[in-house]
Structures are given as C-alpha cells and as structure tokens.
C-alpha cells in the first residue's frame, strides 16, 4: 500500500466513520460546509511530531474532489512524497 491512495465520501446522513491505522498518511477535503471533523488518536497528540505530504504531489496523483482547495500555511509547506 506504500504510495497508494484510496478515497471515499463521508456524510452526516450516512453516519459512517473511517479508521486510519497508525503510521498511515491521511487527509480530508470538505466539499460542503460548514463541517466538523473529529479525531481520535491511539497515542498522545504531539504537534511537534506532525509530518505530511503535499496534497497535490504528482507522484501520488490523488484525485481530490476540488481543484483549488483552501489550505493552512502548514499544509502549503508540506514536502513532496519522494522526500520521505
């Protein structure tokens, strides 16, 4: 699964959840707002240990449902996948 991706839609109407195993990269895109995202972590949250990958990395070719997302400054600075 390394370097592969899968996408799915979650909605309040369907009441589904998604479990992401520890160590797996994950991201989300809100297509209708406003939205609230709840996280549960398997260990203590340590912001200084966060890592990530650029959302639009061509090596991953993720098919996001938007073409011009609004990103945080942190997310704008994430490296390409091949640097990990």
C-alpha atoms as an extended CHARMM CRD file, in Angstrom:
* protein
*
        84  EXT
         1         1  UNK       CA              0.0000000000        0.0000000000        0.0000000000  PROA      1               0.0000000000
         2         2  UNK       CA              3.0210000000        2.3170000000        0.2400000000  PROA      2               0.0000000000
         3         3  UNK       CA              2.4630000000        5.2870000000       -2.0810000000  PROA      3               0.0000000000
         4         4  UNK       CA             -1.0860000000        4.2150000000       -2.9360000000  PROA      4               0.0000000000
         5         5  UNK       CA             -4.2660000000        6.0580000000       -2.0070000000  PROA      5               0.0000000000
         6         6  UNK       CA             -7.9580000000        5.4070000000       -1.5960000000  PROA      6               0.0000000000
         7         7  UNK       CA            -10.7450000000        7.9810000000       -1.4120000000  PROA      7               0.0000000000
         8         8  UNK       CA            -14.2730000000        7.8500000000       -0.0530000000  PROA      8               0.0000000000
         9         9  UNK       CA            -17.0520000000       10.2050000000        0.9420000000  PROA      9               0.0000000000
        10        10  UNK       CA            -18.4070000000       10.5730000000        4.4550000000  PROA      10              0.0000000000
        11        11  UNK       CA            -21.6020000000       12.4370000000        5.3220000000  PROA      11              0.0000000000
        12        12  UNK       CA            -23.6900000000       13.2310000000        8.3700000000  PROA      12              0.0000000000
        13        13  UNK       CA            -26.6370000000       11.4620000000        6.7790000000  PROA      13              0.0000000000
        14        14  UNK       CA            -24.8460000000        8.1280000000        6.4530000000  PROA      14              0.0000000000
        15        15  UNK       CA            -23.2270000000        8.1410000000        9.9330000000  PROA      15              0.0000000000
        16        16  UNK       CA            -20.1020000000        6.3130000000        8.7380000000  PROA      16              0.0000000000
        17        17  UNK       CA            -16.6280000000        6.6260000000       10.2120000000  PROA      17              0.0000000000
        18        18  UNK       CA            -13.1650000000        5.9050000000        8.8800000000  PROA      18              0.0000000000
        19        19  UNK       CA            -10.3440000000        4.2720000000       10.8150000000  PROA      19              0.0000000000
        20        20  UNK       CA             -6.8250000000        5.1520000000        9.6460000000  PROA      20              0.0000000000
        21        21  UNK       CA             -4.1520000000        2.8520000000       11.0680000000  PROA      21              0.0000000000
        22        22  UNK       CA             -1.2420000000        4.4580000000       12.9420000000  PROA      22              0.0000000000
        23        23  UNK       CA              1.5290000000        5.4960000000       10.5510000000  PROA      23              0.0000000000
        24        24  UNK       CA             -0.7580000000        5.9100000000        7.5290000000  PROA      24              0.0000000000
        25        25  UNK       CA             -0.9440000000        9.3440000000        5.9390000000  PROA      25              0.0000000000
        26        26  UNK       CA             -4.4430000000       10.7650000000        5.6930000000  PROA      26              0.0000000000
        27        27  UNK       CA             -6.1410000000       13.9280000000        4.6020000000  PROA      27              0.0000000000
        28        28  UNK       CA             -9.6280000000       15.2510000000        4.1150000000  PROA      28              0.0000000000
        29        29  UNK       CA            -11.4380000000       17.6950000000        1.8960000000  PROA      29              0.0000000000
        30        30  UNK       CA            -14.6960000000       19.3620000000        2.8940000000  PROA      30              0.0000000000
        31        31  UNK       CA            -16.9450000000       19.6650000000       -0.1660000000  PROA      31              0.0000000000
        32        32  UNK       CA            -19.9450000000       21.1890000000        1.6360000000  PROA      32              0.0000000000
        33        33  UNK       CA            -19.6250000000       23.4250000000        4.6330000000  PROA      33              0.0000000000
        34        34  UNK       CA            -19.5160000000       24.0820000000        7.3770000000  PROA      34              0.0000000000
        35        35  UNK       CA            -18.1080000000       20.7850000000        8.6330000000  PROA      35              0.0000000000
        36        36  UNK       CA            -16.8200000000       19.4290000000       11.9140000000  PROA      36              0.0000000000
        37        37  UNK       CA            -14.1070000000       16.7670000000       11.8660000000  PROA      37              0.0000000000
        38        38  UNK       CA            -13.4860000000       14.6730000000       14.9800000000  PROA      38              0.0000000000
        39        39  UNK       CA            -10.2060000000       12.8080000000       15.5040000000  PROA      39              0.0000000000
        40        40  UNK       CA             -9.4170000000       10.0270000000       17.9290000000  PROA      40              0.0000000000
        41        41  UNK       CA             -5.7620000000        9.1910000000       18.3570000000  PROA      41              0.0000000000
        42        42  UNK       CA             -4.1330000000        5.9780000000       19.5410000000  PROA      42              0.0000000000
        43        43  UNK       CA             -1.3990000000        7.9210000000       21.3700000000  PROA      43              0.0000000000
        44        44  UNK       CA             -0.9760000000       11.3490000000       22.9380000000  PROA      44              0.0000000000
        45        45  UNK       CA             -1.2110000000       14.1480000000       20.3520000000  PROA      45              0.0000000000
        46        46  UNK       CA              2.2010000000       15.7700000000       19.8960000000  PROA      46              0.0000000000
        47        47  UNK       CA              2.0470000000       18.6510000000       17.3740000000  PROA      47              0.0000000000
        48        48  UNK       CA              5.8370000000       18.7760000000       17.0540000000  PROA      48              0.0000000000
        49        49  UNK       CA              5.8130000000       15.2250000000       15.6500000000  PROA      49              0.0000000000
        50        50  UNK       CA              3.3770000000       16.0010000000       12.8280000000  PROA      50              0.0000000000
        51        51  UNK       CA              4.5040000000       15.2230000000        9.3280000000  PROA      51              0.0000000000
        52        52  UNK       CA              2.8020000000       15.2910000000        5.9800000000  PROA      52              0.0000000000
        53        53  UNK       CA              2.9060000000       15.2040000000        2.2160000000  PROA      53              0.0000000000
        54        54  UNK       CA              1.9120000000       17.8620000000       -0.3130000000  PROA      54              0.0000000000
        55        55  UNK       CA             -1.7500000000       17.4420000000       -1.2140000000  PROA      55              0.0000000000
        56        56  UNK       CA             -1.0930000000       17.7870000000       -4.9480000000  PROA      56              0.0000000000
        57        57  UNK       CA              2.0100000000       15.6040000000       -5.2160000000  PROA      57              0.0000000000
        58        58  UNK       CA              2.1240000000       14.2610000000       -8.7960000000  PROA      58              0.0000000000
        59        59  UNK       CA              3.8060000000       11.0310000000       -7.6310000000  PROA      59              0.0000000000
        60        60  UNK       CA              0.6410000000       10.1560000000       -5.6760000000  PROA      60              0.0000000000
        61        61  UNK       CA             -1.8250000000       11.5170000000       -8.2540000000  PROA      61              0.0000000000
        62        62  UNK       CA             -4.6440000000       11.7870000000       -5.7080000000  PROA      62              0.0000000000
        63        63  UNK       CA             -7.9590000000       12.5960000000       -7.3960000000  PROA      63              0.0000000000
        64        64  UNK       CA             -9.2870000000       15.2500000000       -4.9960000000  PROA      64              0.0000000000
        65        65  UNK       CA            -12.8920000000       16.4510000000       -5.4990000000  PROA      65              0.0000000000
        66        66  UNK       CA            -11.7110000000       20.0930000000       -5.7240000000  PROA      66              0.0000000000
        67        67  UNK       CA             -9.1040000000       21.8070000000       -7.8720000000  PROA      67              0.0000000000
        68        68  UNK       CA             -8.2430000000       24.8550000000       -5.7300000000  PROA      68              0.0000000000
        69        69  UNK       CA             -8.5180000000       23.9750000000       -2.0220000000  PROA      69              0.0000000000
        70        70  UNK       CA             -8.1260000000       26.4250000000        0.8340000000  PROA      70              0.0000000000
        71        71  UNK       CA             -5.0360000000       25.2300000000        2.7220000000  PROA      71              0.0000000000
        72        72  UNK       CA             -3.4150000000       26.1520000000        6.0160000000  PROA      72              0.0000000000
        73        73  UNK       CA              0.0720000000       27.6730000000        5.9410000000  PROA      73              0.0000000000
        74        74  UNK       CA              1.3860000000       24.3820000000        7.3590000000  PROA      74              0.0000000000
        75        75  UNK       CA             -0.2310000000       22.3280000000        4.5990000000  PROA      75              0.0000000000
        76        76  UNK       CA              1.1010000000       24.6850000000        1.9150000000  PROA      76              0.0000000000
        77        77  UNK       CA              4.6510000000       23.9860000000        3.1170000000  PROA      77              0.0000000000
        78        78  UNK       CA              4.4760000000       20.1720000000        3.1630000000  PROA      78              0.0000000000
        79        79  UNK       CA              7.1270000000       18.3290000000        1.1180000000  PROA      79              0.0000000000
        80        80  UNK       CA              6.6370000000       16.0700000000       -1.8720000000  PROA      80              0.0000000000
        81        81  UNK       CA              6.1770000000       12.3510000000       -1.2100000000  PROA      81              0.0000000000
        82        82  UNK       CA              9.5240000000       11.3020000000       -2.7020000000  PROA      82              0.0000000000
        83        83  UNK       CA             11.3650000000       13.2040000000        0.0710000000  PROA      83              0.0000000000
        84        84  UNK       CA             10.1180000000       10.8000000000        2.7610000000  PROA      84              0.0000000000
